[in-house]
Amino acid sequence: MVSADELDREVNRLYWKTAEPVTRLAEQLQVSRGTLYNHLRPLPAGATCSTCGGRLLFRTRSSRDSGDAHCGECGADEQLGDAAAAGFAPAAAKRAVAQQSERDADVPGFADNASRILSRVAAAALPARLEEDERRTQLLVLAVSAAVLGLGILYYSRHRS
């Protein structure tokens, strides 16, 4: 069983470092969307609040991409300019994730736990990938069969006349 701290780290790593939909992340981690959101922490924006000087945070990936930050101290919302166009938000996100990863690496046994969690995530994602590959194969077989049938009908109709 995965501990709450391990789940917390994995939820935040996957949410902030990938563009996977929340539903897919929840499926991969074998938790409900509500549980995933309960473990999600805001991402530091790398800036301070102009009202109180508190730390600005991104509460969602879309707020990070648009530069809409929220102050963790006074609750003020602040636009950090055109963060997505300037590349500020993704850079801040990468820095914050790297810093969190460094802190997590200092936790005793983290490497073993991380490996176990990643194995579980990969195992959960494997059936979805296999189903997707199977669907593609079925579509390809169907397309080739239809082409062969069409050519057969064309050949038959030309040689019959």
PDB file of C-alpha atoms in Angstrom:
ATOM      1  CA  MET A   1       0.000   0.000   0.000  1.00  0.00           C
ATOM      2  CA  VAL A   2       1.278   3.454  -0.882  1.00  0.00           C
ATOM      3  CA  SER A   3       1.639   5.900   1.996  1.00  0.00           C
ATOM      4  CA  ALA A   4      -0.094   9.283   1.924  1.00  0.00           C
ATOM      5  CA  ASP A   5       3.283  11.039   1.563  1.00  0.00           C
ATOM      6  CA  GLU A   6       4.254   8.854  -1.405  1.00  0.00           C
ATOM      7  CA  LEU A   7       0.899   9.426  -3.049  1.00  0.00           C
ATOM      8  CA  ASP A   8       1.205  13.158  -2.364  1.00  0.00           C
ATOM      9  CA  ARG A   9       4.604  13.318  -4.081  1.00  0.00           C
ATOM     10  CA  GLU A  10       3.486  11.224  -7.052  1.00  0.00           C
ATOM     11  CA  VAL A  11       0.236  13.152  -7.566  1.00  0.00           C
ATOM     12  CA  ASN A  12       2.088  16.459  -7.588  1.00  0.00           C
ATOM     13  CA  ARG A  13       4.898  15.206  -9.800  1.00  0.00           C
ATOM     14  CA  LEU A  14       2.526  13.791 -12.404  1.00  0.00           C
ATOM     15  CA  TYR A  15       0.090  16.711 -12.285  1.00  0.00           C
ATOM     16  CA  TRP A  16       2.670  19.487 -12.588  1.00  0.00           C
ATOM     17  CA  LYS A  17       5.152  17.734 -14.928  1.00  0.00           C
ATOM     18  CA  THR A  18       2.694  16.247 -17.426  1.00  0.00           C
ATOM     19  CA  ALA A  19      -0.273  17.424 -19.432  1.00  0.00           C
ATOM     20  CA  GLU A  20      -2.240  14.222 -18.768  1.00  0.00           C
ATOM     21  CA  PRO A  21      -5.908  14.797 -17.935  1.00  0.00           C
ATOM     22  CA  VAL A  22      -6.760  14.483 -14.247  1.00  0.00           C
ATOM     23  CA  THR A  23      -9.060  11.552 -14.964  1.00  0.00           C
ATOM     24  CA  ARG A  24      -6.209   9.608 -16.575  1.00  0.00           C
ATOM     25  CA  LEU A  25      -3.825  10.479 -13.736  1.00  0.00           C
ATOM     26  CA  ALA A  26      -6.392   9.255 -11.191  1.00  0.00           C
ATOM     27  CA  GLU A  27      -6.777   6.002 -13.138  1.00  0.00           C
ATOM     28  CA  GLN A  28      -3.004   5.512 -13.311  1.00  0.00           C
ATOM     29  CA  LEU A  29      -2.653   6.056  -9.573  1.00  0.00           C
ATOM     30  CA  GLN A  30      -5.762   3.977  -8.861  1.00  0.00           C
ATOM     31  CA  VAL A  31      -7.435   6.741  -6.849  1.00  0.00           C
ATOM     32  CA  SER A  32     -10.551   8.826  -7.335  1.00  0.00           C
ATOM     33  CA  ARG A  33     -10.331  12.311  -8.821  1.00  0.00           C
ATOM     34  CA  GLY A  34     -11.364  13.694  -5.424  1.00  0.00           C
ATOM     35  CA  THR A  35      -8.475  11.895  -3.728  1.00  0.00           C
ATOM     36  CA  LEU A  36      -6.106  13.183  -6.387  1.00  0.00           C
ATOM     37  CA  TYR A  37      -7.276  16.761  -5.804  1.00  0.00           C
ATOM     38  CA  ASN A  38      -6.976  16.286  -2.027  1.00  0.00           C
ATOM     39  CA  HIS A  39      -3.273  15.444  -2.462  1.00  0.00           C
ATOM     40  CA  LEU A  40      -2.559  18.222  -4.952  1.00  0.00           C
ATOM     41  CA  ARG A  41      -0.443  21.120  -3.654  1.00  0.00           C
ATOM     42  CA  PRO A  42      -0.252  24.558  -5.291  1.00  0.00           C
ATOM     43  CA  LEU A  43       2.917  25.203  -7.261  1.00  0.00           C
ATOM     44  CA  PRO A  44       5.115  28.157  -6.213  1.00  0.00           C
ATOM     45  CA  ALA A  45       5.003  30.847  -8.898  1.00  0.00           C
ATOM     46  CA  GLY A  46       8.465  32.175  -8.105  1.00  0.00           C
ATOM     47  CA  ALA A  47       7.115  35.649  -7.318  1.00  0.00           C
ATOM     48  CA  THR A  48       5.791  37.584  -4.347  1.00  0.00           C
ATOM     49  CA  CYS A  49       2.430  39.232  -3.780  1.00  0.00           C
ATOM     50  CA  SER A  50       2.356  42.960  -4.502  1.00  0.00           C
ATOM     51  CA  THR A  51      -0.185  43.436  -1.680  1.00  0.00           C
ATOM     52  CA  CYS A  52       1.413  41.632   1.269  1.00  0.00           C
ATOM     53  CA  GLY A  53       4.731  40.251   0.016  1.00  0.00           C
ATOM     54  CA  GLY A  54       3.543  36.664   0.497  1.00  0.00           C
ATOM     55  CA  ARG A  55       4.411  33.807  -1.776  1.00  0.00           C
ATOM     56  CA  LEU A  56       2.390  33.548  -5.003  1.00  0.00           C
ATOM     57  CA  LEU A  57       1.151  30.128  -6.036  1.00  0.00           C
ATOM     58  CA  PHE A  58      -0.433  28.490  -9.064  1.00  0.00           C
ATOM     59  CA  ARG A  59      -3.443  26.422  -8.041  1.00  0.00           C
ATOM     60  CA  THR A  60      -3.925  24.686 -11.416  1.00  0.00           C
ATOM     61  CA  ARG A  61      -1.959  24.019 -14.588  1.00  0.00           C
ATOM     62  CA  SER A  62      -4.207  26.376 -16.530  1.00  0.00           C
ATOM     63  CA  SER A  63      -3.594  29.170 -14.012  1.00  0.00           C
ATOM     64  CA  ARG A  64       0.150  28.475 -14.298  1.00  0.00           C
ATOM     65  CA  ASP A  65       0.001  28.627 -18.091  1.00  0.00           C
ATOM     66  CA  SER A  66      -1.992  31.874 -18.073  1.00  0.00           C
ATOM     67  CA  GLY A  67       0.044  33.468 -15.264  1.00  0.00           C
ATOM     68  CA  ASP A  68      -2.915  33.751 -12.847  1.00  0.00           C
ATOM     69  CA  ALA A  69      -1.273  33.444  -9.439  1.00  0.00           C
ATOM     70  CA  HIS A  70      -2.867  33.346  -5.997  1.00  0.00           C
ATOM     71  CA  CYS A  71      -1.295  34.628  -2.783  1.00  0.00           C
ATOM     72  CA  GLY A  72      -1.043  31.937  -0.135  1.00  0.00           C
ATOM     73  CA  GLU A  73      -0.970  34.584   2.624  1.00  0.00           C
ATOM     74  CA  CYS A  74      -3.658  37.179   1.921  1.00  0.00           C
ATOM     75  CA  GLY A  75      -5.668  35.339  -0.761  1.00  0.00           C
ATOM     76  CA  ALA A  76      -5.216  38.035  -3.417  1.00  0.00           C
ATOM     77  CA  ASP A  77      -5.172  37.009  -7.053  1.00  0.00           C
ATOM     78  CA  GLU A  78      -2.490  38.510  -9.238  1.00  0.00           C
ATOM     79  CA  GLN A  79      -1.770  38.383 -12.951  1.00  0.00           C
ATOM     80  CA  LEU A  80       1.923  37.854 -13.588  1.00  0.00           C
ATOM     81  CA  GLY A  81       1.668  39.311 -17.075  1.00  0.00           C
ATOM     82  CA  ASP A  82       1.658  37.198 -20.194  1.00  0.00           C
ATOM     83  CA  ALA A  83       3.463  34.390 -18.402  1.00  0.00           C
ATOM     84  CA  ALA A  84       2.734  31.739 -20.979  1.00  0.00           C
ATOM     85  CA  ALA A  85       4.048  33.853 -23.864  1.00  0.00           C
ATOM     86  CA  ALA A  86       7.098  34.978 -21.903  1.00  0.00           C
ATOM     87  CA  GLY A  87       7.860  31.429 -20.803  1.00  0.00           C
ATOM     88  CA  PHE A  88       7.813  32.482 -17.146  1.00  0.00           C
ATOM     89  CA  ALA A  89       5.226  30.045 -15.865  1.00  0.00           C
ATOM     90  CA  PRO A  90       6.686  26.850 -17.349  1.00  0.00           C
ATOM     91  CA  ALA A  91      10.176  27.846 -16.206  1.00  0.00           C
ATOM     92  CA  ALA A  92       8.918  28.562 -12.692  1.00  0.00           C
ATOM     93  CA  ALA A  93       7.053  25.273 -12.710  1.00  0.00           C
ATOM     94  CA  LYS A  94      10.180  23.363 -13.747  1.00  0.00           C
ATOM     95  CA  ARG A  95      12.216  25.069 -11.025  1.00  0.00           C
ATOM     96  CA  ALA A  96       9.597  24.315  -8.387  1.00  0.00           C
ATOM     97  CA  VAL A  97       9.304  20.663  -9.431  1.00  0.00           C
ATOM     98  CA  ALA A  98      13.108  20.309  -9.453  1.00  0.00           C
ATOM     99  CA  GLN A  99      13.314  21.854  -5.968  1.00  0.00           C
ATOM    100  CA  GLN A 100      10.578  19.544  -4.694  1.00  0.00           C
ATOM    101  CA  SER A 101      12.345  16.542  -6.244  1.00  0.00           C
ATOM    102  CA  GLU A 102      15.578  17.535  -4.484  1.00  0.00           C
ATOM    103  CA  ARG A 103      13.721  17.758  -1.154  1.00  0.00           C
ATOM    104  CA  ASP A 104      12.039  14.399  -1.788  1.00  0.00           C
ATOM    105  CA  ALA A 105      15.377  12.779  -2.612  1.00  0.00           C
ATOM    106  CA  ASP A 106      16.576  13.631   0.917  1.00  0.00           C
ATOM    107  CA  VAL A 107      13.825  11.503   2.453  1.00  0.00           C
ATOM    108  CA  PRO A 108      15.258   8.131   3.606  1.00  0.00           C
ATOM    109  CA  GLY A 109      14.117   5.291   1.344  1.00  0.00           C
ATOM    110  CA  PHE A 110      12.665   7.690  -1.225  1.00  0.00           C
ATOM    111  CA  ALA A 111      14.440   6.068  -4.185  1.00  0.00           C
ATOM    112  CA  ASP A 112      13.022   2.626  -3.318  1.00  0.00           C
ATOM    113  CA  ASN A 113       9.533   4.029  -2.756  1.00  0.00           C
ATOM    114  CA  ALA A 114       9.675   6.132  -5.929  1.00  0.00           C
ATOM    115  CA  SER A 115      10.733   3.088  -7.929  1.00  0.00           C
ATOM    116  CA  ARG A 116       7.862   1.068  -6.475  1.00  0.00           C
ATOM    117  CA  ILE A 117       5.348   3.840  -7.209  1.00  0.00           C
ATOM    118  CA  LEU A 118       6.616   4.294 -10.773  1.00  0.00           C
ATOM    119  CA  SER A 119       6.359   0.539 -11.345  1.00  0.00           C
ATOM    120  CA  ARG A 120       2.769   0.600 -10.103  1.00  0.00           C
ATOM    121  CA  VAL A 121       1.952   3.594 -12.327  1.00  0.00           C
ATOM    122  CA  ALA A 122       3.527   1.895 -15.360  1.00  0.00           C
ATOM    123  CA  ALA A 123       1.626  -1.335 -14.641  1.00  0.00           C
ATOM    124  CA  ALA A 124      -1.642   0.600 -14.374  1.00  0.00           C
ATOM    125  CA  ALA A 125      -0.966   2.408 -17.647  1.00  0.00           C
ATOM    126  CA  LEU A 126       0.001  -0.745 -19.552  1.00  0.00           C
ATOM    127  CA  PRO A 127      -3.546  -2.120 -20.083  1.00  0.00           C
ATOM    128  CA  ALA A 128      -4.671   1.246 -21.467  1.00  0.00           C
ATOM    129  CA  ARG A 129      -1.765   1.254 -23.914  1.00  0.00           C
ATOM    130  CA  LEU A 130      -2.467  -2.343 -24.937  1.00  0.00           C
ATOM    131  CA  GLU A 131      -6.138  -1.552 -25.532  1.00  0.00           C
ATOM    132  CA  GLU A 132      -5.157   1.458 -27.623  1.00  0.00           C
ATOM    133  CA  ASP A 133      -2.679  -0.617 -29.673  1.00  0.00           C
ATOM    134  CA  GLU A 134      -5.278  -3.343 -30.103  1.00  0.00           C
ATOM    135  CA  ARG A 135      -7.832  -0.794 -31.382  1.00  0.00           C
ATOM    136  CA  ARG A 136      -5.301   0.591 -33.861  1.00  0.00           C
ATOM    137  CA  THR A 137      -4.503  -2.918 -35.086  1.00  0.00           C
ATOM    138  CA  GLN A 138      -8.198  -3.710 -35.513  1.00  0.00           C
ATOM    139  CA  LEU A 139      -8.724  -0.497 -37.486  1.00  0.00           C
ATOM    140  CA  LEU A 140      -5.734  -1.255 -39.694  1.00  0.00           C
ATOM    141  CA  VAL A 141      -6.994  -4.799 -40.383  1.00  0.00           C
ATOM    142  CA  LEU A 142     -10.451  -3.408 -41.151  1.00  0.00           C
ATOM    143  CA  ALA A 143      -9.023  -0.794 -43.561  1.00  0.00           C
ATOM    144  CA  VAL A 144      -6.851  -3.343 -45.385  1.00  0.00           C
ATOM    145  CA  SER A 145      -9.781  -5.780 -45.590  1.00  0.00           C
ATOM    146  CA  ALA A 146     -12.025  -3.071 -47.031  1.00  0.00           C
ATOM    147  CA  ALA A 147      -9.360  -2.152 -49.595  1.00  0.00           C
ATOM    148  CA  VAL A 148      -8.905  -5.792 -50.623  1.00  0.00           C
ATOM    149  CA  LEU A 149     -12.665  -6.262 -50.887  1.00  0.00           C
ATOM    150  CA  GLY A 150     -12.976  -3.092 -52.986  1.00  0.00           C
ATOM    151  CA  LEU A 151     -10.203  -4.231 -55.319  1.00  0.00           C
ATOM    152  CA  GLY A 152     -11.814  -7.678 -55.569  1.00  0.00           C
ATOM    153  CA  ILE A 153     -15.162  -6.167 -56.532  1.00  0.00           C
ATOM    154  CA  LEU A 154     -13.469  -3.883 -59.068  1.00  0.00           C
ATOM    155  CA  TYR A 155     -11.523  -6.808 -60.560  1.00  0.00           C
ATOM    156  CA  TYR A 156     -14.634  -9.001 -60.720  1.00  0.00           C
ATOM    157  CA  SER A 157     -16.786  -6.277 -62.323  1.00  0.00           C
ATOM    158  CA  ARG A 158     -14.158  -5.506 -65.024  1.00  0.00           C
ATOM    159  CA  HIS A 159     -13.536  -9.124 -65.956  1.00  0.00           C
ATOM    160  CA  ARG A 160     -17.183 -10.126 -65.920  1.00  0.00           C
ATOM    161  CA  SER A 161     -18.142  -7.690 -68.673  1.00  0.00           C
TER     162      SER A 161
END
